[in-house]
Short mmCIF file of C-alpha atoms and ligand atoms in Angstrom, two decimals:
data_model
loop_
_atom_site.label_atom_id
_atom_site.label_comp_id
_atom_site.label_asym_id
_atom_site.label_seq_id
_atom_site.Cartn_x
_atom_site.Cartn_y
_atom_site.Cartn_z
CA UNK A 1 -41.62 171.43 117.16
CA UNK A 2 -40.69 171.79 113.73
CA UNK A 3 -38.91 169.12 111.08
CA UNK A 4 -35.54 171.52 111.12
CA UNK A 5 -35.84 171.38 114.60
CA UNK A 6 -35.45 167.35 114.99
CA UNK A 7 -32.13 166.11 115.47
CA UNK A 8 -32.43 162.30 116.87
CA UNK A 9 -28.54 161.92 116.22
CA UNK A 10 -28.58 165.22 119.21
CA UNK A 11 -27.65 163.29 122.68
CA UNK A 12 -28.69 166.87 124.30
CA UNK A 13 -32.07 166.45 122.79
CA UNK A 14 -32.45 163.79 125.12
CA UNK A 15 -32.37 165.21 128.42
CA UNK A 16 -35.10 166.65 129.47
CA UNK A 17 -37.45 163.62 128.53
CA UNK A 18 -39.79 165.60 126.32
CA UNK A 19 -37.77 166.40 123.10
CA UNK A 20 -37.78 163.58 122.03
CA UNK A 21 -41.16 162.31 122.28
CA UNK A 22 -42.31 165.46 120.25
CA UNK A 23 -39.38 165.14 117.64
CA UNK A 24 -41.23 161.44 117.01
CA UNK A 25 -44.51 162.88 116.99
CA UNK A 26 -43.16 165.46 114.02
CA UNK A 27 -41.23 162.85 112.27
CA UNK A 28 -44.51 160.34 112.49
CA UNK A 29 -46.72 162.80 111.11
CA UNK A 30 -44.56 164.65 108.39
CA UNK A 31 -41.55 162.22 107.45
CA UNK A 32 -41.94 158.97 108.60
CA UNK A 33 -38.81 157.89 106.97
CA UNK A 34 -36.49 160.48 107.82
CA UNK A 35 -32.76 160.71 106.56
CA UNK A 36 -30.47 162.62 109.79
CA UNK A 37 -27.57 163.68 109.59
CA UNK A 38 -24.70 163.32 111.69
CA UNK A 39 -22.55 165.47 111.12
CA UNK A 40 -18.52 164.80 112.34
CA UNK A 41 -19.43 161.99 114.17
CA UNK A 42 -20.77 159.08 111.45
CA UNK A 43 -22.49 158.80 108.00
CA UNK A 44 -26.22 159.62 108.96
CA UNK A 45 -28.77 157.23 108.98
CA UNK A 46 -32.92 156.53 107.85
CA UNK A 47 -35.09 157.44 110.99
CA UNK A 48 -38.16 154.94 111.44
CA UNK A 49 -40.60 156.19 113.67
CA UNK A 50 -44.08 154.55 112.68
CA UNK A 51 -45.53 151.33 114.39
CA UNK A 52 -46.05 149.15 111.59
CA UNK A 53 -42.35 150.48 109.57
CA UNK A 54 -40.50 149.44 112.76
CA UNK A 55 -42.15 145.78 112.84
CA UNK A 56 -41.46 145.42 108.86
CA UNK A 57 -37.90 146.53 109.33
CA UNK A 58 -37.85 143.80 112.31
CA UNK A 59 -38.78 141.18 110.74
CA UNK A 60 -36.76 141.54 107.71
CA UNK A 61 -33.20 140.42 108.89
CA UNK A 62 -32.45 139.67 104.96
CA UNK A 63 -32.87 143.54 104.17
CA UNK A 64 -32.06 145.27 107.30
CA UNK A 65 -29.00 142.98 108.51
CA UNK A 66 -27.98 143.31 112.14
CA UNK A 67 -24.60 142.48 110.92
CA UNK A 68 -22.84 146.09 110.97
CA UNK A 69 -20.15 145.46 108.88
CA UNK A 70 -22.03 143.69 105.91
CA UNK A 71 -20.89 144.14 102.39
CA UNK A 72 -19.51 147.46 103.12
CA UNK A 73 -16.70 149.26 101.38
CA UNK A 74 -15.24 149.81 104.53
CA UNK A 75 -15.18 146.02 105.92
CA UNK A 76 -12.22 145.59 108.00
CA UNK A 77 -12.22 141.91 109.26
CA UNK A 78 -10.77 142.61 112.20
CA UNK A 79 -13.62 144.58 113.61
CA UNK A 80 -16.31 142.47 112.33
CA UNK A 81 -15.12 139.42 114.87
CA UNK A 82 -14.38 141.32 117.12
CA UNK A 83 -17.59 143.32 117.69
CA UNK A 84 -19.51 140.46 117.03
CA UNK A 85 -22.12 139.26 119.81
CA UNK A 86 -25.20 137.75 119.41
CA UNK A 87 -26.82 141.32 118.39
CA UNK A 88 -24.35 141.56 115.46
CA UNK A 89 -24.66 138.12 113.95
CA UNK A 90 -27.25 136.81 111.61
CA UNK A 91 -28.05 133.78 109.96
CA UNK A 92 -27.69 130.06 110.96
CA UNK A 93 -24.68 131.31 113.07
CA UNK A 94 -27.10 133.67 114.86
CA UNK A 95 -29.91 130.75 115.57
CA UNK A 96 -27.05 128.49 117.26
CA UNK A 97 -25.60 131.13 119.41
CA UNK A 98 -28.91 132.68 120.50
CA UNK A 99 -30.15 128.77 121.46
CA UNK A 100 -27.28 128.53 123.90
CA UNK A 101 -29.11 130.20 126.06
CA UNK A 102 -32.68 130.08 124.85
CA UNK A 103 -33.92 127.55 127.65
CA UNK A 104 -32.26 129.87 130.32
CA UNK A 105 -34.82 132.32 129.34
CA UNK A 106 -37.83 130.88 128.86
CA UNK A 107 -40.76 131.88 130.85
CA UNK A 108 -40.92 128.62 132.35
CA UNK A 109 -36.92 129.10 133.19
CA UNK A 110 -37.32 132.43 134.65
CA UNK A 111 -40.10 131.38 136.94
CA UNK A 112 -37.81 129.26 138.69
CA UNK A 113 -36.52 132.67 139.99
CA UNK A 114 -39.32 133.50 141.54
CA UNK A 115 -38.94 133.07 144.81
CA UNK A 116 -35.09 134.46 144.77
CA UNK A 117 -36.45 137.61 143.10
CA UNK A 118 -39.26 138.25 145.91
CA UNK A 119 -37.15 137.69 148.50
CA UNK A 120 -33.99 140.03 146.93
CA UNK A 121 -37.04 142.64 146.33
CA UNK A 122 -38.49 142.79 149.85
CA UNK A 123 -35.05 143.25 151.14
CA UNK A 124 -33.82 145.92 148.45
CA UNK A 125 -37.40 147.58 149.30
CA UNK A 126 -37.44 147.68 153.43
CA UNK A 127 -33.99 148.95 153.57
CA UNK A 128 -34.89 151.36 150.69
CA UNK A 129 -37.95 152.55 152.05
CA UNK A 130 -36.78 152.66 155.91
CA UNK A 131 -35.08 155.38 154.66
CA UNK A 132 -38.02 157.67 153.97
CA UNK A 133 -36.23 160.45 151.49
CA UNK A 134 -33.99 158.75 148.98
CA UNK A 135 -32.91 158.31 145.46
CA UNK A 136 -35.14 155.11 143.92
CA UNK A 137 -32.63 154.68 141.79
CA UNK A 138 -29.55 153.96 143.30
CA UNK A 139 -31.71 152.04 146.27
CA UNK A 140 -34.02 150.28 144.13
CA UNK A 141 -33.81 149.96 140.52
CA UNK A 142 -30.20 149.80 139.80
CA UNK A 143 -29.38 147.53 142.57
CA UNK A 144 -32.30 145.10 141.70
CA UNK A 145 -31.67 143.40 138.18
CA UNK A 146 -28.16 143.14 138.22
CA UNK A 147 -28.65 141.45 141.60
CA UNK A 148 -30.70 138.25 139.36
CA UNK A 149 -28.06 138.50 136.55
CA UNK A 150 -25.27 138.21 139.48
CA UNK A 151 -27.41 135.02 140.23
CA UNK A 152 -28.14 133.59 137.08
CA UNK A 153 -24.03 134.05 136.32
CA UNK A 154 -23.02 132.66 139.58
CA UNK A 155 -20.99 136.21 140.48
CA UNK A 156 -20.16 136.75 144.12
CA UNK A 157 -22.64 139.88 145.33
CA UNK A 158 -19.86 141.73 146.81
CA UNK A 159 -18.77 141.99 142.74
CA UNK A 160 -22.18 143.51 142.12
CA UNK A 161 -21.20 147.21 142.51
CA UNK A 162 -18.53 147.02 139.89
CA UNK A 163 -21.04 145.38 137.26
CA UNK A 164 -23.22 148.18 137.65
CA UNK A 165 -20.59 150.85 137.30
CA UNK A 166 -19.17 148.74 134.07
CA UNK A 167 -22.87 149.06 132.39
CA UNK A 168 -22.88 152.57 133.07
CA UNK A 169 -19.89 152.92 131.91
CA UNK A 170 -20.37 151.02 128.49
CA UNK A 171 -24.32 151.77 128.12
CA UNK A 172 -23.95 155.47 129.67
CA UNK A 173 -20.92 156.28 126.41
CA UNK A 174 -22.75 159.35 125.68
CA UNK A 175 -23.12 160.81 129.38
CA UNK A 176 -20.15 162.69 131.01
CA UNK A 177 -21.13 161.66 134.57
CA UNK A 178 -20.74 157.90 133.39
CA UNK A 179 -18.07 157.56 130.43
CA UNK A 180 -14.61 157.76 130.94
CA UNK A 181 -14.30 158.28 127.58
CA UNK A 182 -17.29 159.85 125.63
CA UNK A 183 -18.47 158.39 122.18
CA UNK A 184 -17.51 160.48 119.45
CA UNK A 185 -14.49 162.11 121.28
CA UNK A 186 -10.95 162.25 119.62
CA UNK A 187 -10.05 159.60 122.30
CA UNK A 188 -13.10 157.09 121.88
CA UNK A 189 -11.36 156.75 118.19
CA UNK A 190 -8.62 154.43 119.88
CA UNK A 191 -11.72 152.55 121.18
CA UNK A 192 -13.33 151.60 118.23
CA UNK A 193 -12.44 147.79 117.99
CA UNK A 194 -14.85 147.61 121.22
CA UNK A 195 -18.56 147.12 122.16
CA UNK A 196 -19.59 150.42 122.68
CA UNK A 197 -16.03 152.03 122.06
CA UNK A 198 -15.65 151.79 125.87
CA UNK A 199 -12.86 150.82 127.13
CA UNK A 200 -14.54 149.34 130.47
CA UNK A 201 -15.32 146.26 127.56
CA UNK A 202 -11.48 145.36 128.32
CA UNK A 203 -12.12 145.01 132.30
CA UNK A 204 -15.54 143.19 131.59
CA UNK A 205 -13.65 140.88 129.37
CA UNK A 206 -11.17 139.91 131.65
CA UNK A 207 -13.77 139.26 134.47
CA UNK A 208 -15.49 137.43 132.05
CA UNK A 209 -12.24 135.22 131.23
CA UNK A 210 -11.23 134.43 134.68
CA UNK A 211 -14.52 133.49 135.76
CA UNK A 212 -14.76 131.11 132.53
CA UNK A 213 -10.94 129.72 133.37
CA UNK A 214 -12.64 128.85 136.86
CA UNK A 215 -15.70 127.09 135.26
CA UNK A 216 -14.37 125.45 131.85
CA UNK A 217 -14.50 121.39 132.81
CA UNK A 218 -16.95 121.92 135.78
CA UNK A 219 -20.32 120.74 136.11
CA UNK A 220 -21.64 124.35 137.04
CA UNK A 221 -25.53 125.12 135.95
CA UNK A 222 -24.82 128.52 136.27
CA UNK A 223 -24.76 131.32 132.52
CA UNK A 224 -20.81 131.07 132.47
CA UNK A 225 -20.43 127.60 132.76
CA UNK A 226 -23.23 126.88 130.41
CA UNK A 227 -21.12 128.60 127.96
CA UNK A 228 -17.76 127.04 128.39
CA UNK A 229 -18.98 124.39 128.70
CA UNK A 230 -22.13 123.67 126.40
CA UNK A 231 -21.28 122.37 123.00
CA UNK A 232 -22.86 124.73 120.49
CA UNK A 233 -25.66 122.69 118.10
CA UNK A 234 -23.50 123.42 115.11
CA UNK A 235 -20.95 121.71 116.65
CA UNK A 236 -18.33 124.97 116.34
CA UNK A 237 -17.33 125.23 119.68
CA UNK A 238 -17.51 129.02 121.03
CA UNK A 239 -14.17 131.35 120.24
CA UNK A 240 -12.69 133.02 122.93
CA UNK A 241 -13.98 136.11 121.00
CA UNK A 242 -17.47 134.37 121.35
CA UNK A 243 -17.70 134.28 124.70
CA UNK A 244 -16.41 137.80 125.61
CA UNK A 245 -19.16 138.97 123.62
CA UNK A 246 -21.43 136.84 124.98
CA UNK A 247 -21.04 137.64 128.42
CA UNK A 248 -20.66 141.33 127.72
CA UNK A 249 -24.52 140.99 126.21
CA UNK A 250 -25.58 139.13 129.17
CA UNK A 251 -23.81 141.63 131.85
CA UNK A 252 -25.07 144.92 130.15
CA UNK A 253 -27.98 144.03 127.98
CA UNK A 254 -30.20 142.58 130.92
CA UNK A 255 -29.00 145.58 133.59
CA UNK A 256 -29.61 149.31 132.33
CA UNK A 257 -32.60 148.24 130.49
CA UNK A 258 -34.76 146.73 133.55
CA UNK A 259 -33.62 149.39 135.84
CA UNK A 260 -35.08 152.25 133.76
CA UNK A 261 -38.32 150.60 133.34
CA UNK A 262 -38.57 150.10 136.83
CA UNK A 263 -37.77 154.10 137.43
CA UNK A 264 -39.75 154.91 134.95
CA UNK A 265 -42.80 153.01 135.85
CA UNK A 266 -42.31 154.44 139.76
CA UNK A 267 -41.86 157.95 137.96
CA UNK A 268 -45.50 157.13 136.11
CA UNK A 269 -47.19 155.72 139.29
CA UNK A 270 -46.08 158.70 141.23
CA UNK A 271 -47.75 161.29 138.64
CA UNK A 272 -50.49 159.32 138.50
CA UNK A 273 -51.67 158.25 141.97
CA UNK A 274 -55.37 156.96 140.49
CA UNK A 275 -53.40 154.57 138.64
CA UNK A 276 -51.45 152.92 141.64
CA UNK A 277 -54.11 152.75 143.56
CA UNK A 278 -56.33 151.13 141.11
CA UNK A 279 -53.34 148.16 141.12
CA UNK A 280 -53.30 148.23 145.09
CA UNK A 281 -56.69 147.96 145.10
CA UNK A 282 -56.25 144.89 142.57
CA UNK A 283 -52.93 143.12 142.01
CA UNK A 284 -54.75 140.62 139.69
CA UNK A 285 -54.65 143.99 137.10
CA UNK A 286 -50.43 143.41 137.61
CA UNK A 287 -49.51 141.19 134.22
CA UNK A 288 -51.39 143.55 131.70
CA UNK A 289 -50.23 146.78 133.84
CA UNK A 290 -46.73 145.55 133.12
CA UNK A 291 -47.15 145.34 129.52
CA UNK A 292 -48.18 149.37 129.77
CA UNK A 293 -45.20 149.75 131.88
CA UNK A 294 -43.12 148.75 129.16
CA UNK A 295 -44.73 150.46 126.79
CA UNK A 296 -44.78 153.65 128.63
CA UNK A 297 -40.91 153.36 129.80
CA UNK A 298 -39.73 152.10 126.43
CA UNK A 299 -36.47 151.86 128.16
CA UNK A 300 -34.59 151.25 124.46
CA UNK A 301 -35.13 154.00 122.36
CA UNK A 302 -33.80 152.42 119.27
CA UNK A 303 -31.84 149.61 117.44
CA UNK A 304 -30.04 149.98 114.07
CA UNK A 305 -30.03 147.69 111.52
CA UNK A 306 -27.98 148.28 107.82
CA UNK A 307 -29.96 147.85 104.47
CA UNK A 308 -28.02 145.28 102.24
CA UNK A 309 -29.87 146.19 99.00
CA UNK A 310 -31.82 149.46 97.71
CA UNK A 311 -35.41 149.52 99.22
CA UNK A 312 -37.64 151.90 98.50
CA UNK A 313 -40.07 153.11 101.99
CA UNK A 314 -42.58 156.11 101.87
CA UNK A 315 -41.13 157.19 98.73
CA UNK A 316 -37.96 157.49 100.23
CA UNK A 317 -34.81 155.59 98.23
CA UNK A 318 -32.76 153.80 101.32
CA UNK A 319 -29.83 152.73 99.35
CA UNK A 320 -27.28 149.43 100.45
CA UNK A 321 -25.20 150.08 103.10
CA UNK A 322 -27.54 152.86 104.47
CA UNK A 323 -27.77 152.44 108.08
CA UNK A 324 -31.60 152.52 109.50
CA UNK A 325 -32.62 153.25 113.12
CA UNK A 326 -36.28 151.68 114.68
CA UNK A 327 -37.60 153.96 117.09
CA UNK A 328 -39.09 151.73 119.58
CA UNK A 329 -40.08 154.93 121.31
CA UNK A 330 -41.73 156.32 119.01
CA UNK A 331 -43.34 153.01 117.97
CA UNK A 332 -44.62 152.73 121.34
CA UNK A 333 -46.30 156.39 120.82
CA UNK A 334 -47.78 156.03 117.07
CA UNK A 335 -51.74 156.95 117.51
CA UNK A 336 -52.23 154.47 114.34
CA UNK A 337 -52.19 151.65 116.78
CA UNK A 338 -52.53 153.28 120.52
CA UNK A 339 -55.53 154.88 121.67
CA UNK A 340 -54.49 158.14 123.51
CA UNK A 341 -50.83 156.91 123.42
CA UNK A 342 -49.93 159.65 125.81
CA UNK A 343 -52.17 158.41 128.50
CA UNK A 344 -50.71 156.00 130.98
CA UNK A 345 -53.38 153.03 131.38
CA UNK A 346 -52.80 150.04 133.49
CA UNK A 347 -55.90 148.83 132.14
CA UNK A 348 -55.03 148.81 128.77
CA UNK A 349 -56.04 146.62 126.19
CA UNK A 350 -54.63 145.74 122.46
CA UNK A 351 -51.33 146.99 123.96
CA UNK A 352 -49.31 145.71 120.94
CA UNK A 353 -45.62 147.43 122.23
CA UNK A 354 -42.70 147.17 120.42
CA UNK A 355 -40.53 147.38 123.41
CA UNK A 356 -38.75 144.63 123.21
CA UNK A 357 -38.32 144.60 119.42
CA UNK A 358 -41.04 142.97 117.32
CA UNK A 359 -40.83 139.64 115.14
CA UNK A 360 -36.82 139.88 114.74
CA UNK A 361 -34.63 137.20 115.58
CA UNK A 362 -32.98 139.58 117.77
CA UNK A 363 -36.99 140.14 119.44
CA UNK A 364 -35.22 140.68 123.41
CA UNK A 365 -33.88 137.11 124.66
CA UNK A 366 -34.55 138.38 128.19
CA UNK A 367 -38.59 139.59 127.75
CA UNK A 368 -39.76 137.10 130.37
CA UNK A 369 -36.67 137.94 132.35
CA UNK A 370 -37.78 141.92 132.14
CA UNK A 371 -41.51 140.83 133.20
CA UNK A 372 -40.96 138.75 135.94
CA UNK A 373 -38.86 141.40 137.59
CA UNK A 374 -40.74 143.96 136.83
CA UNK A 375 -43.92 142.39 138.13
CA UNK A 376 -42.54 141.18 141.27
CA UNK A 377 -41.04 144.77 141.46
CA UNK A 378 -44.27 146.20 141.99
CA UNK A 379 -46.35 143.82 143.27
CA UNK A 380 -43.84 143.50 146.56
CA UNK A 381 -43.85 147.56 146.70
CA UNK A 382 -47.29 149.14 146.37
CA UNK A 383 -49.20 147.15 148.96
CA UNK A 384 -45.73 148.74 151.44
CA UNK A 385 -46.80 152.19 150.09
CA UNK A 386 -49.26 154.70 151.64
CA UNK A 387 -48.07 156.94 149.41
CA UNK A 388 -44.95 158.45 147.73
CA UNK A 389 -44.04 161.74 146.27
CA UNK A 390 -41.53 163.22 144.35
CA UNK A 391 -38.12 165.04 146.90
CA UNK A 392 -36.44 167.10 143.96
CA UNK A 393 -35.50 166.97 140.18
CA UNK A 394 -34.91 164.03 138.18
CA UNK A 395 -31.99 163.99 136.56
CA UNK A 396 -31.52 161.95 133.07
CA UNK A 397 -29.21 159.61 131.18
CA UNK A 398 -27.93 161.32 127.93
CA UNK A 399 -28.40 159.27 125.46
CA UNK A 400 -30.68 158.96 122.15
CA UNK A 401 -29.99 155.03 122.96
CA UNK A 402 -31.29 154.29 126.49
CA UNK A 403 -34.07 156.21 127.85
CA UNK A 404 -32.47 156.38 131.08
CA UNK A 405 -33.13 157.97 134.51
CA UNK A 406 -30.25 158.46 136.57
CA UNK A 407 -32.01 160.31 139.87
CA UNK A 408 -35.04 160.07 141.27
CA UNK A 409 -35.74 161.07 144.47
CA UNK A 410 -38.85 160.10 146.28
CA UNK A 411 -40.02 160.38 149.43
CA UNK A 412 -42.32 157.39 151.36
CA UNK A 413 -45.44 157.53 153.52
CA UNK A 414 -44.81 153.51 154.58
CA UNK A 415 -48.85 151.99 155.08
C1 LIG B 1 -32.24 142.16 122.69
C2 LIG B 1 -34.92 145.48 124.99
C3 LIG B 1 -34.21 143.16 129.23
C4 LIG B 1 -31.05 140.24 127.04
C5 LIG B 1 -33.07 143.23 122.95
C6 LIG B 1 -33.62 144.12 121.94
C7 LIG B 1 -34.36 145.04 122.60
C8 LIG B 1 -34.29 144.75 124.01
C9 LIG B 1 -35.13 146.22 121.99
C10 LIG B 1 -33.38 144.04 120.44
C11 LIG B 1 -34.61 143.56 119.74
C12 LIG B 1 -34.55 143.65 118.24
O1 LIG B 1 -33.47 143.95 117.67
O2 LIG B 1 -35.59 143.39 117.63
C13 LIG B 1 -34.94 145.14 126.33
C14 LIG B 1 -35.70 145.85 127.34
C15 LIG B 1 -35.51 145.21 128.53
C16 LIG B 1 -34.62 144.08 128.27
C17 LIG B 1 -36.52 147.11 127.09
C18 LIG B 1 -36.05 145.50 129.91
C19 LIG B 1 -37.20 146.12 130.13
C20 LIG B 1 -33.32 142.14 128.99
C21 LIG B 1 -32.87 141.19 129.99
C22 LIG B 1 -31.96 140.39 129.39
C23 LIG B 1 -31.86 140.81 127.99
C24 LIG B 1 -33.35 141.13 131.44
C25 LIG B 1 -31.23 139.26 130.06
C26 LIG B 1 -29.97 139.09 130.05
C27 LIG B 1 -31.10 140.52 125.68
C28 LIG B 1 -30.26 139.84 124.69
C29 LIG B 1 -30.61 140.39 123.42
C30 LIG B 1 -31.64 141.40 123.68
C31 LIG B 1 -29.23 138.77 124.96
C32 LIG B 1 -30.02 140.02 122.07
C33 LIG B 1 -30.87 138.96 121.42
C34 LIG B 1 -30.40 138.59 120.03
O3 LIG B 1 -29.64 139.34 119.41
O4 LIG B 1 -30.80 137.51 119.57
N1 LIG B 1 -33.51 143.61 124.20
N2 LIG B 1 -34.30 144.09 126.93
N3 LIG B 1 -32.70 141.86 127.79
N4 LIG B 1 -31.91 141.44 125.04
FE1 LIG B 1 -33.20 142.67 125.97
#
């Protein structure tokens, strides 16, 4: 791979899995702060592809604001609220949404799930697996996570189908088997007051709405009714915009993102067997193994921020109001930090990922979520496993966004 070869902004690029982890390599070698263009379909943007860039453009939320619509030329009110969640905010504003639901999420929280989540894997997994030849995952991974969000909201299970289909919809905007409307088409134009310019926002909303019309003035525990009903520390109560957003976050953000780490992780443990078997051997290895999950899967392949004042990075001049994109990927790849990054490790040590974002007040609300279900995950299936081998071709999300696996079929020896 050449540097006039990468093209990150390329959805294509992204589809056979490999692309893009040598585009990084080029980019982290030869131009770590890379400017790509776009083309028709925005204004380009700064690549960052090293380790220790990504975790300084993290951290700084002053310089690289999360807030899209910032001091722009183009500010147009009317978008800014309206596209506003929790990822787009900054500032005090930011800290009182985001501790909402900060105690929902702490590890302590999440381990009340437990239980629920070993019980919801062994039955996802016999069913699964009692079918010998199938595709992981739709019977496994995408039916598992939003299965605990369902919970955590309080959403009836028969509803669980169509929350699926509305994250693939909204996360898959770049995919033609997923988006009813692609990003970047003539049509997704009309969209562009949305999350995601995806019209499925509209029917997520209005779930959202009813289910908060239901709640508001009950003494529910459950995400929704925390949210109608919590008072917000700042003492502004949540706007009806607000809580859209919110729930949109909580509905997509927690979904696509666990369900192609689990994939991913199977994909792993199928191509190497020595590795699986070392875990089945010894679950005890399971919490640092799911830290090189993560790593390896980097499910997220990048977050954009927008500088709001000329910095200067690498000799590069990233002037205010440039937009700049962290690799997480590629992070997760850099040799500066991993020893043989390309080997997959369960025994790894010093496994400082960036997955989940990296000293940001944006660092992944859901983390312990992500572990907990990813560790039960696994734990539940490899001791059910005598082996497992691939049944065809895995197919892929396109998208430089998610690093997504939509197929993967597999085929069970049960022990
Ligand atoms: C934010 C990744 C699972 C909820 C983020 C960010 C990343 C990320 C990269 C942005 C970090 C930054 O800007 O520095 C992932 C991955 C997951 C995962 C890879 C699974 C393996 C979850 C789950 C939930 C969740 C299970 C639960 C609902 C959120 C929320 C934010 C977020 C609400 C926004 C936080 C904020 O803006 O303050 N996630 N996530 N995520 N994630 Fe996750």
């Amino acid at each position: 791979m050449r540097l006039e070869d990468v093209d990150l902004a390329d959805n294509d690029k992204f589809l056979d899995g490999e692309t893009p982890w040598r585009m990084f390599d080029v980019l982290r070698d030869e131009a770590p702060v890379h400017w790509q263009d776009e083309g028709d379909h925005g204004s380009g943007f700064w690549s960052i592809t090293r380790h220790a860039d990504i975790v300084r453009v993290d951290r700084d939320a002053e310089t690289f604001t999360s807030m899209k619509f910032v001091n722009l030329e183009e500010v147009d009110e009317r978008q800014a609220t309206i596209r506003r969640s929790l990822l787009e905010t900054d500032g005090p504003r930011h800290s009182v949404l985001r501790r909402i639901m900060q105690r929902e999420f702490t590890p302590r929280a999440v381990a009340g799930y437990e239980v629920f989540l070993r019980g919801l894997t062994a039955r996802t997994l016999d069913a699964a697996l009692a079918k010998g030849t199938f595709d992981f995952v739709k019977e496994v991974s995408a039916d598992f996570p939003i299965n605990v969000l369902a919970k955590m909201l309080d959403v009836p299970e028969d509803d669980t189908q169509q929350l699926i289909d509305w994250g693939n919809r909204i996360i898959g905007n770049t995919d033609p088997d997923y988006a009813d409307v692609l990003l970047h088409s003539a049509e997704s134009e009309k969209y562009r007051d949305l999350p995601f310019r995806s019209p499925a926002s509209i029917e997520v909303f209005e779930y959202g709405r009813e289910l908060a019309r239901q709640r508001r003035g009950g003494d529910g525990t459950d995400l929704v009714s925390k949210l109608v009903n919590g008072t917000p520390s700042d003492g502004v109560p949540l706007s009806p915009n607000d809580f859209d957003n919110y729930f949109l976050l909580l509905v997509v953000a927690g979904n696509e993102t666990t369900r192609h780490a689990i994939s991913h992780t199977m994909r792993a443990l199928i191509d190497h067997p020595e590795q699986a078997e070392k875990l089945r051997q010894d679950l005890s290895l399971m919490p640092n193994a799911v830290e090189e999950f993560l790593r390896w899967a980097s499910p997220v392949y990048h977050f954009r921020r927008t500088a709001t004042r000329d910095v200067e990075m690498h000799g590069q001049k990233i002037a205010e109001g440039d937009k700049v994109v962290m690799w997480f990927g590629s992070g997760n790849r850099d040799e500066r930090v991993f020893d043989s990054p390309y080997t997959f490790d369960v025994t790894r040590q010093n496994n400082d990922h960036i997955t989940f974002g990296k000293g940001s007040p944006h660092f992944c609300l859901g983390n312990a979520l992500a572990r907990l279900e990813i560790r039960v995950m696994f734990e539940e299936l490899l001791p059910r496993l005598a082996d497992i081998k691939l049944a065809g071709d895995i197919r892929r999300v396109r998208s430089n966004f998610v690093n997504g696996i939509k197929e993967l079929p597999v085929t069970v020896t049960l022990a």
